[in-house]
Amino acid sequence: DAITCLAEAKNSNANNSDQAKKVEKLEKEVANLKAELGKAGKPSGFAMLDSNGRLPHNLLVAGYDKYSAYDLAWQSLHMAAAAACRGSTSSGGTGCCANMVMTRNTAERKNCAQICAQTVYRNCDAEVSIYGKKGKATKNGMVVGAFYNYPCNHAANGGSEVSSSDETVMNYSYPYFSFCCCRK
């Protein structure tokens, strides 16, 4: 619109050569920008965004093309569960081998003693229900997560990763996710 206005003024006032030069310069810049935008999405041009306006996973570096943000959030939750199990056992975890964290689907109404007994890691040390908020803390004393510790034969509380959608890992609300701390 501004270029059109200047162009009309240029045509009506032939004596103003400075204004005419400015209009020509602007018209060239606009033409160059249009040409550059016309290349977008072509192999020699800019990267195409997906239907959500994001870069395609195959253009991302460091393996981010292999895993979604939800996969990484679930992995972070699993690492937190392992740390919670380590802190919940009186011995810190013992046995011949690595100790394991097992998911507990509360819909199946099994407690951790039963879940551990179904595996080669038959001994249950604890049940932990944990959750963490997304985002970075901005001040000292902010609540960033929550947890409960339960005995192995307790099956009343906690939520289940198994029956949750991927998006649930990003919501800070009940239910907590429930895990069993098992060892050989």
PDB file of C-alpha atoms in Angstrom, residues 84-164:
ATOM      1  CA  ALA A  84      13.086 -42.422  43.543  1.00  0.00           C
ATOM      2  CA  CYS A  85      13.482 -46.194  43.888  1.00  0.00           C
ATOM      3  CA  ARG A  86      17.136 -45.778  44.816  1.00  0.00           C
ATOM      4  CA  GLY A  87      16.190 -43.317  47.537  1.00  0.00           C
ATOM      5  CA  SER A  88      13.248 -45.375  48.782  1.00  0.00           C
ATOM      6  CA  THR A  89      15.132 -48.554  49.608  1.00  0.00           C
ATOM      7  CA  SER A  90      16.758 -48.834  53.015  1.00  0.00           C
ATOM      8  CA  SER A  91      19.799 -50.551  51.528  1.00  0.00           C
ATOM      9  CA  GLY A  92      19.973 -48.315  48.489  1.00  0.00           C
ATOM     10  CA  GLY A  93      19.348 -51.388  46.341  1.00  0.00           C
ATOM     11  CA  THR A  94      21.163 -54.671  46.790  1.00  0.00           C
ATOM     12  CA  GLY A  95      21.476 -57.966  44.990  1.00  0.00           C
ATOM     13  CA  CYS A  96      23.620 -59.588  42.368  1.00  0.00           C
ATOM     14  CA  CYS A  97      22.463 -57.447  39.478  1.00  0.00           C
ATOM     15  CA  ALA A  98      21.074 -54.093  38.528  1.00  0.00           C
ATOM     16  CA  ASN A  99      17.808 -53.316  40.258  1.00  0.00           C
ATOM     17  CA  MET A 100      14.821 -52.559  38.039  1.00  0.00           C
ATOM     18  CA  VAL A 101      11.929 -50.136  37.888  1.00  0.00           C
ATOM     19  CA  MET A 102       8.655 -51.609  36.637  1.00  0.00           C
ATOM     20  CA  THR A 103       5.534 -49.714  35.665  1.00  0.00           C
ATOM     21  CA  ARG A 104       2.397 -50.392  37.663  1.00  0.00           C
ATOM     22  CA  ASN A 105      -0.915 -50.139  35.848  1.00  0.00           C
ATOM     23  CA  THR A 106      -3.350 -49.336  38.627  1.00  0.00           C
ATOM     24  CA  ALA A 107      -6.273 -50.475  36.454  1.00  0.00           C
ATOM     25  CA  GLU A 108      -5.026 -54.071  36.848  1.00  0.00           C
ATOM     26  CA  ARG A 109      -5.293 -53.757  40.654  1.00  0.00           C
ATOM     27  CA  LYS A 110      -1.954 -55.484  41.263  1.00  0.00           C
ATOM     28  CA  ASN A 111       0.431 -54.305  43.910  1.00  0.00           C
ATOM     29  CA  CYS A 112       4.190 -54.094  43.434  1.00  0.00           C
ATOM     30  CA  ALA A 113       4.867 -57.292  45.379  1.00  0.00           C
ATOM     31  CA  GLN A 114       2.745 -59.128  42.779  1.00  0.00           C
ATOM     32  CA  ILE A 115       4.282 -57.311  39.811  1.00  0.00           C
ATOM     33  CA  CYS A 116       7.872 -57.935  40.908  1.00  0.00           C
ATOM     34  CA  ALA A 117       7.063 -61.604  41.638  1.00  0.00           C
ATOM     35  CA  GLN A 118       6.006 -62.056  37.990  1.00  0.00           C
ATOM     36  CA  THR A 119       9.543 -61.237  36.795  1.00  0.00           C
ATOM     37  CA  VAL A 120      13.064 -62.480  37.488  1.00  0.00           C
ATOM     38  CA  TYR A 121      13.356 -59.442  39.795  1.00  0.00           C
ATOM     39  CA  ARG A 122      11.100 -61.095  42.347  1.00  0.00           C
ATOM     40  CA  ASN A 123      11.947 -58.986  45.399  1.00  0.00           C
ATOM     41  CA  CYS A 124      10.016 -55.769  45.870  1.00  0.00           C
ATOM     42  CA  ASP A 125      11.699 -52.954  47.788  1.00  0.00           C
ATOM     43  CA  ALA A 126       9.086 -50.202  47.376  1.00  0.00           C
ATOM     44  CA  GLU A 127       6.378 -48.593  45.298  1.00  0.00           C
ATOM     45  CA  VAL A 128       6.827 -44.962  44.294  1.00  0.00           C
ATOM     46  CA  SER A 129       4.313 -42.601  42.747  1.00  0.00           C
ATOM     47  CA  ILE A 130       5.941 -39.531  41.249  1.00  0.00           C
ATOM     48  CA  TYR A 131       5.267 -36.596  39.024  1.00  0.00           C
ATOM     49  CA  GLY A 132       7.170 -33.485  37.910  1.00  0.00           C
ATOM     50  CA  LYS A 133       6.149 -30.155  36.473  1.00  0.00           C
ATOM     51  CA  LYS A 134       7.338 -29.139  33.030  1.00  0.00           C
ATOM     52  CA  GLY A 135       9.473 -26.076  32.602  1.00  0.00           C
ATOM     53  CA  LYS A 136      12.316 -24.481  34.475  1.00  0.00           C
ATOM     54  CA  ALA A 137      12.002 -23.274  38.063  1.00  0.00           C
ATOM     55  CA  THR A 138      12.267 -19.495  38.306  1.00  0.00           C
ATOM     56  CA  LYS A 139      12.776 -19.016  42.035  1.00  0.00           C
ATOM     57  CA  ASN A 140      13.959 -20.828  45.116  1.00  0.00           C
ATOM     58  CA  GLY A 141      11.315 -22.952  46.819  1.00  0.00           C
ATOM     59  CA  MET A 142       9.078 -23.540  43.792  1.00  0.00           C
ATOM     60  CA  VAL A 143       7.189 -26.838  43.724  1.00  0.00           C
ATOM     61  CA  VAL A 144       8.589 -28.790  40.757  1.00  0.00           C
ATOM     62  CA  GLY A 145       7.248 -32.248  41.497  1.00  0.00           C
ATOM     63  CA  ALA A 146       5.535 -34.530  43.957  1.00  0.00           C
ATOM     64  CA  PHE A 147       5.951 -38.080  45.260  1.00  0.00           C
ATOM     65  CA  TYR A 148       4.564 -40.757  47.501  1.00  0.00           C
ATOM     66  CA  ASN A 149       6.283 -43.877  48.817  1.00  0.00           C
ATOM     67  CA  TYR A 150       4.203 -46.949  49.574  1.00  0.00           C
ATOM     68  CA  PRO A 151       4.871 -50.460  50.838  1.00  0.00           C
ATOM     69  CA  CYS A 152       5.034 -53.175  48.209  1.00  0.00           C
ATOM     70  CA  ASN A 153       1.673 -54.684  49.178  1.00  0.00           C
ATOM     71  CA  HIS A 154      -0.194 -51.377  48.778  1.00  0.00           C
ATOM     72  CA  ALA A 155      -2.157 -50.997  45.531  1.00  0.00           C
ATOM     73  CA  ALA A 156      -4.616 -48.189  46.152  1.00  0.00           C
ATOM     74  CA  ASN A 157      -2.943 -45.053  44.795  1.00  0.00           C
ATOM     75  CA  GLY A 158      -0.913 -43.897  41.866  1.00  0.00           C
ATOM     76  CA  GLY A 159      -1.598 -43.586  38.184  1.00  0.00           C
ATOM     77  CA  SER A 160      -0.547 -45.592  35.198  1.00  0.00           C
ATOM     78  CA  GLU A 161       1.660 -44.749  32.291  1.00  0.00           C
ATOM     79  CA  VAL A 162       0.375 -47.842  30.479  1.00  0.00           C
ATOM     80  CA  SER A 163      -3.197 -46.603  30.200  1.00  0.00           C
ATOM     81  CA  SER A 164      -2.327 -42.909  29.691  1.00  0.00           C
TER      82      SER A 164
END
